[in-house]
Every structure is written in C-alpha cells, then in structure tokens.
CSV table of C-alpha atoms in Angstrom, one decimal:
chain,number,residue,atom,x,y,z
Z,1,UNK,CA,-4.5,-36.2,23.3
Z,2,UNK,CA,-6.7,-34.2,20.9
Z,3,UNK,CA,-10.2,-33.0,21.8
Z,4,UNK,CA,-13.1,-32.0,19.6
Z,5,UNK,CA,-13.1,-28.3,18.6
Z,6,UNK,CA,-15.8,-26.3,16.9
Z,7,UNK,CA,-15.6,-26.2,13.1
Z,8,UNK,CA,-13.9,-23.1,11.8
Z,9,UNK,CA,-11.2,-21.7,9.6
Z,10,UNK,CA,-8.2,-22.4,11.7
Z,11,UNK,CA,-5.6,-22.2,9.0
Z,12,UNK,CA,-3.2,-19.8,10.7
Z,13,UNK,CA,-1.0,-17.7,10.4
Z,14,UNK,CA,-2.3,-15.8,7.4
Z,15,UNK,CA,-0.8,-13.0,5.4
Z,16,UNK,CA,-2.3,-9.7,6.3
Z,17,UNK,CA,-2.4,-7.0,3.6
Z,18,UNK,CA,-3.8,-3.6,3.0
Z,19,UNK,CA,-6.1,-3.7,-0.1
Z,20,UNK,CA,-6.4,-0.3,-1.8
Z,21,UNK,CA,-9.3,0.4,-4.1
Z,22,UNK,CA,-11.1,3.2,-5.9
Z,23,UNK,CA,-10.8,4.8,-9.3
Z,24,UNK,CA,-10.6,8.5,-8.3
Z,25,UNK,CA,-9.1,10.3,-5.3
Z,26,UNK,CA,-12.5,11.0,-3.8
Z,27,UNK,CA,-13.3,7.3,-3.5
Z,28,UNK,CA,-9.8,5.9,-2.7
Z,29,UNK,CA,-10.0,3.5,0.3
Z,30,UNK,CA,-8.0,0.9,2.1
Z,31,UNK,CA,-9.3,-2.3,3.7
Z,32,UNK,CA,-7.3,-4.7,5.8
Z,33,UNK,CA,-7.6,-8.3,4.6
Z,34,UNK,CA,-6.2,-11.5,6.0
Z,35,UNK,CA,-8.2,-13.8,3.7
Z,36,UNK,CA,-6.1,-13.5,0.7
Z,37,UNK,CA,-3.8,-15.8,-1.3
Z,38,UNK,CA,-2.5,-17.3,-4.4
Z,39,UNK,CA,-4.8,-19.2,-6.7
Z,40,UNK,CA,-2.8,-19.9,-9.8
Z,41,UNK,CA,0.7,-19.4,-11.2
Z,42,UNK,CA,-0.1,-19.4,-14.9
Z,43,UNK,CA,-1.9,-17.1,-15.4
Z,44,UNK,CA,-1.0,-15.4,-12.2
Z,45,UNK,CA,-4.2,-15.1,-10.1
Z,46,UNK,CA,-5.0,-14.4,-6.5
Z,47,UNK,CA,-8.1,-13.7,-4.4
Z,48,UNK,CA,-9.4,-11.6,-1.5
Z,49,UNK,CA,-12.5,-12.4,0.5
Z,50,UNK,CA,-14.6,-9.4,1.7
Z,51,UNK,CA,-17.8,-9.1,3.6
Z,52,UNK,CA,-20.5,-7.5,1.4
Z,53,UNK,CA,-21.3,-5.0,4.2
Z,54,UNK,CA,-17.8,-3.5,4.0
Z,55,UNK,CA,-17.5,-0.1,2.4
Z,56,UNK,CA,-14.7,-1.3,0.0
Z,57,UNK,CA,-16.8,-4.2,-1.2
Z,58,UNK,CA,-19.0,-2.0,-3.5
Z,59,UNK,CA,-16.0,0.0,-4.7
Z,60,UNK,CA,-14.2,-3.1,-5.8
Z,61,UNK,CA,-17.3,-4.6,-7.3
Z,62,UNK,CA,-18.0,-1.4,-9.3
Z,63,UNK,CA,-14.5,-0.7,-10.5
Z,64,UNK,CA,-13.4,-4.3,-11.0
Z,65,UNK,CA,-10.0,-3.8,-9.6
Z,66,UNK,CA,-7.9,-3.5,-6.5
Z,67,UNK,CA,-4.3,-3.5,-5.3
Z,68,UNK,CA,-2.9,-5.9,-2.7
Z,69,UNK,CA,-0.2,-4.0,-0.7
Z,70,UNK,CA,2.2,-6.0,1.4
Z,71,UNK,CA,2.0,-5.1,5.1
Z,72,UNK,CA,5.3,-4.9,7.1
Z,73,UNK,CA,6.3,-4.3,10.7
Z,74,UNK,CA,6.6,-0.6,9.9
Z,75,UNK,CA,3.0,-0.6,8.5
Z,76,UNK,CA,1.5,-2.7,11.4
Z,77,UNK,CA,-0.3,0.2,13.0
Z,78,UNK,CA,-1.8,1.5,9.8
Z,79,UNK,CA,-2.7,-2.0,8.8
Z,80,UNK,CA,-4.7,-2.5,12.0
Z,81,UNK,CA,-6.2,0.9,11.9
Z,82,UNK,CA,-7.5,0.5,8.3
Z,83,UNK,CA,-9.1,-2.7,9.5
Z,84,UNK,CA,-11.1,-1.2,12.3
Z,85,UNK,CA,-12.2,2.1,10.7
Z,86,UNK,CA,-14.7,2.4,7.9
Z,87,UNK,CA,-13.9,4.4,4.7
Z,88,UNK,CA,-17.5,5.7,5.0
Z,89,UNK,CA,-16.4,7.8,8.0
Z,90,UNK,CA,-12.7,8.6,7.4
Z,91,UNK,CA,-10.2,9.1,4.6
Z,92,UNK,CA,-7.7,6.4,5.5
Z,93,UNK,CA,-4.8,7.5,3.3
Z,94,UNK,CA,-4.9,10.9,4.9
Z,95,UNK,CA,-5.5,9.7,8.5
Z,96,UNK,CA,-2.6,7.2,8.3
Z,97,UNK,CA,-0.3,9.5,6.4
Z,98,UNK,CA,-0.1,7.0,3.5
Z,99,UNK,CA,0.7,8.1,0.0
Z,100,UNK,CA,-1.6,7.0,-2.9
Z,101,UNK,CA,0.6,6.3,-5.9
Z,102,UNK,CA,-0.4,5.6,-9.6
Z,103,UNK,CA,-0.1,2.0,-10.7
Z,104,UNK,CA,1.1,0.6,-14.0
Z,105,UNK,CA,-2.3,-0.8,-15.1
Z,106,UNK,CA,-5.2,-0.3,-12.7
Z,107,UNK,CA,-6.8,3.0,-11.5
Z,108,UNK,CA,-6.8,1.8,-7.9
Z,109,UNK,CA,-4.0,3.5,-6.0
Z,110,UNK,CA,-0.9,1.7,-4.8
Z,111,UNK,CA,0.2,2.4,-1.2
Z,112,UNK,CA,3.7,4.0,-1.8
Z,113,UNK,CA,5.0,3.0,1.7
Z,114,UNK,CA,4.3,-0.7,1.0
Z,115,UNK,CA,7.4,-2.5,-0.5
Z,116,UNK,CA,5.3,-4.7,-2.8
Z,117,UNK,CA,2.0,-3.8,-4.6
Z,118,UNK,CA,0.1,-6.4,-6.7
Z,119,UNK,CA,-2.3,-4.8,-9.2
Z,120,UNK,CA,-5.4,-6.9,-9.7
Z,121,UNK,CA,-8.4,-7.0,-12.1
Z,122,UNK,CA,-11.5,-8.9,-10.9
Z,123,UNK,CA,-12.1,-12.0,-12.9
Z,124,UNK,CA,-15.2,-13.2,-10.9
Z,125,UNK,CA,-17.0,-12.9,-7.6
Z,126,UNK,CA,-17.9,-16.1,-5.8
Z,127,UNK,CA,-20.7,-15.6,-3.3
Z,128,UNK,CA,-19.8,-17.8,-0.3
Z,129,UNK,CA,-21.5,-17.0,3.0
Z,130,UNK,CA,-20.2,-14.3,5.4
Z,131,UNK,CA,-17.7,-13.2,2.7
Z,132,UNK,CA,-17.6,-13.1,-1.1
Z,133,UNK,CA,-14.4,-14.0,-2.8
Z,134,UNK,CA,-13.0,-11.7,-5.5
Z,135,UNK,CA,-11.0,-13.9,-7.8
Z,136,UNK,CA,-8.5,-11.7,-9.7
Z,137,UNK,CA,-5.9,-11.7,-12.5
Z,138,UNK,CA,-2.6,-10.2,-11.5
Z,139,UNK,CA,-1.9,-7.5,-14.1
Z,140,UNK,CA,1.2,-5.8,-12.7
Z,141,UNK,CA,3.5,-6.0,-9.7
Z,142,UNK,CA,5.5,-3.1,-8.3
Z,143,UNK,CA,8.5,-4.0,-6.0
Z,144,UNK,CA,10.8,-1.7,-4.0
Z,145,UNK,CA,14.1,-1.8,-6.0
Z,146,UNK,CA,16.3,-2.2,-2.9
Z,147,UNK,CA,14.5,-5.5,-2.1
Z,148,UNK,CA,15.4,-7.2,-5.4
Z,149,UNK,CA,18.4,-9.4,-5.3
Z,150,UNK,CA,20.7,-8.1,-8.0
Z,151,UNK,CA,22.3,-11.5,-8.8
Z,152,UNK,CA,19.0,-13.6,-8.9
Z,153,UNK,CA,16.3,-11.0,-9.6
Z,154,UNK,CA,14.3,-12.5,-6.7
Z,155,UNK,CA,12.2,-10.3,-4.4
Z,156,UNK,CA,13.7,-10.6,-0.9
Z,157,UNK,CA,10.5,-10.9,1.1
Z,158,UNK,CA,12.5,-11.5,4.4
Z,159,UNK,CA,14.1,-8.0,4.1
Z,160,UNK,CA,10.7,-6.4,3.8
Z,161,UNK,CA,9.8,-7.5,7.3
Z,162,UNK,CA,6.3,-8.8,6.5
Z,163,UNK,CA,3.7,-9.5,9.2
Z,164,UNK,CA,1.2,-12.3,9.6
Z,165,UNK,CA,-2.2,-12.5,11.4
Z,166,UNK,CA,-3.1,-15.3,13.8
Z,167,UNK,CA,-6.2,-15.5,16.0
Z,168,UNK,CA,-6.7,-11.8,16.1
Z,169,UNK,CA,-3.1,-10.9,16.6
Z,170,UNK,CA,-0.3,-9.6,14.4
Z,171,UNK,CA,3.2,-11.2,14.3
Z,172,UNK,CA,6.4,-10.5,12.6
Z,173,UNK,CA,7.9,-13.4,10.7
Z,174,UNK,CA,10.8,-15.3,12.3
Z,175,UNK,CA,14.0,-16.9,11.1
Z,176,UNK,CA,14.3,-19.0,7.9
Z,177,UNK,CA,14.1,-22.7,8.5
Z,178,UNK,CA,15.1,-23.9,5.0
Z,179,UNK,CA,14.3,-23.4,1.4
Z,180,UNK,CA,12.0,-25.4,-0.9
Z,181,UNK,CA,13.5,-28.9,-1.2
Z,182,UNK,CA,15.9,-28.6,1.8
Z,183,UNK,CA,14.7,-31.9,3.2
Z,184,UNK,CA,16.0,-33.8,0.2
Z,185,UNK,CA,19.0,-31.7,-0.8
Z,186,UNK,CA,22.2,-33.7,-1.0
Z,187,UNK,CA,24.8,-32.6,1.5
Z,188,UNK,CA,28.1,-31.4,0.2
C-alpha cells in the first residue's frame, strides 16, 4: 500500500561530486554538489545546481567556468567536508590536502586526486527557486590513465569506486546488474 508523501525531489541516489572553481590560486574553491547531471550528448553538456548564497556561486558566475571532479570512496571525507565548510572561511584545497592541477581549457583547477575531471564552461544560468542551475558545455575531460580499458578505450567507472548520495548519506556503489540492453540480449 502506498501513502501520500510530501512533494519533494526524491530521485535518489544521486552522483555526488566536488566542483572546483576559481581562476587564480587565491580564489580557488571546492563545493560539494549532488544536483548535477548530463543534459545532452551532442554537444556534450551537463549542469550543476547551486544556491545563490554559496560562496562558490559568485565565483562560477563571474568566471563562467568550473570543473566537475568525480568523488570516490577514497575522497568521501573530503567530499563531505567541502560540503559543510565555506570557502569564505577556509582554503579547502589546503585543509583537505587536495592538489589543484591545471586543466586543458579552463582556468578553474582540477582536483588531482579525483580520477575524472570534467572541464565546463557556463552556457547559461537558469534561476529556479532555492537553487540556480548552471547549464554548461563540456570542453575537456581528464581521466586517470589506469582506469581506461586498453582494448575498448572506455573509462572503467566501476574501478574508480565512485560514491552516491541518498537522503543525506553517502554510499559506495554495489555490484553490476547488467549492461545496457541486457534484458533483450540473445542468449548464446
């Protein structure tokens, strides 16, 4: 039996990422974001949603760029910490012993410890309500070489040990259930 439940955004679990921003070392910052995702394949586009009150909001709005850094089991503590501390008060790269690294295209730093960094340029800002959505073009991707399958060229996300966010808690991802199309694949 189902019961009425208050309206809300209950699409869980969500990817949780660290978004790095800033165009010079003195304004580099990291914000943890769970409201992020793919918008389009061609051209490659994604989004992040950020509250206008957040310190990173103005940095991203002014510079017009950011980097989505994949969070992993090894980065779970830093991911959480960067989400509960403000860049107005602390230097997150320094406090979490993370390494800012130059990207291919954007001035915003990559997080070197992250196995996948998606460089983004803001294409538009959609004012929504509690959050504004930064719609972005993906201009470069940086992947840890050891996670690329040499025979297929595919990024092996499962070997990176990504984490997800659900109802205020972080989870590691479990076992593979099947691949796209497994339900209709002919048996040998």
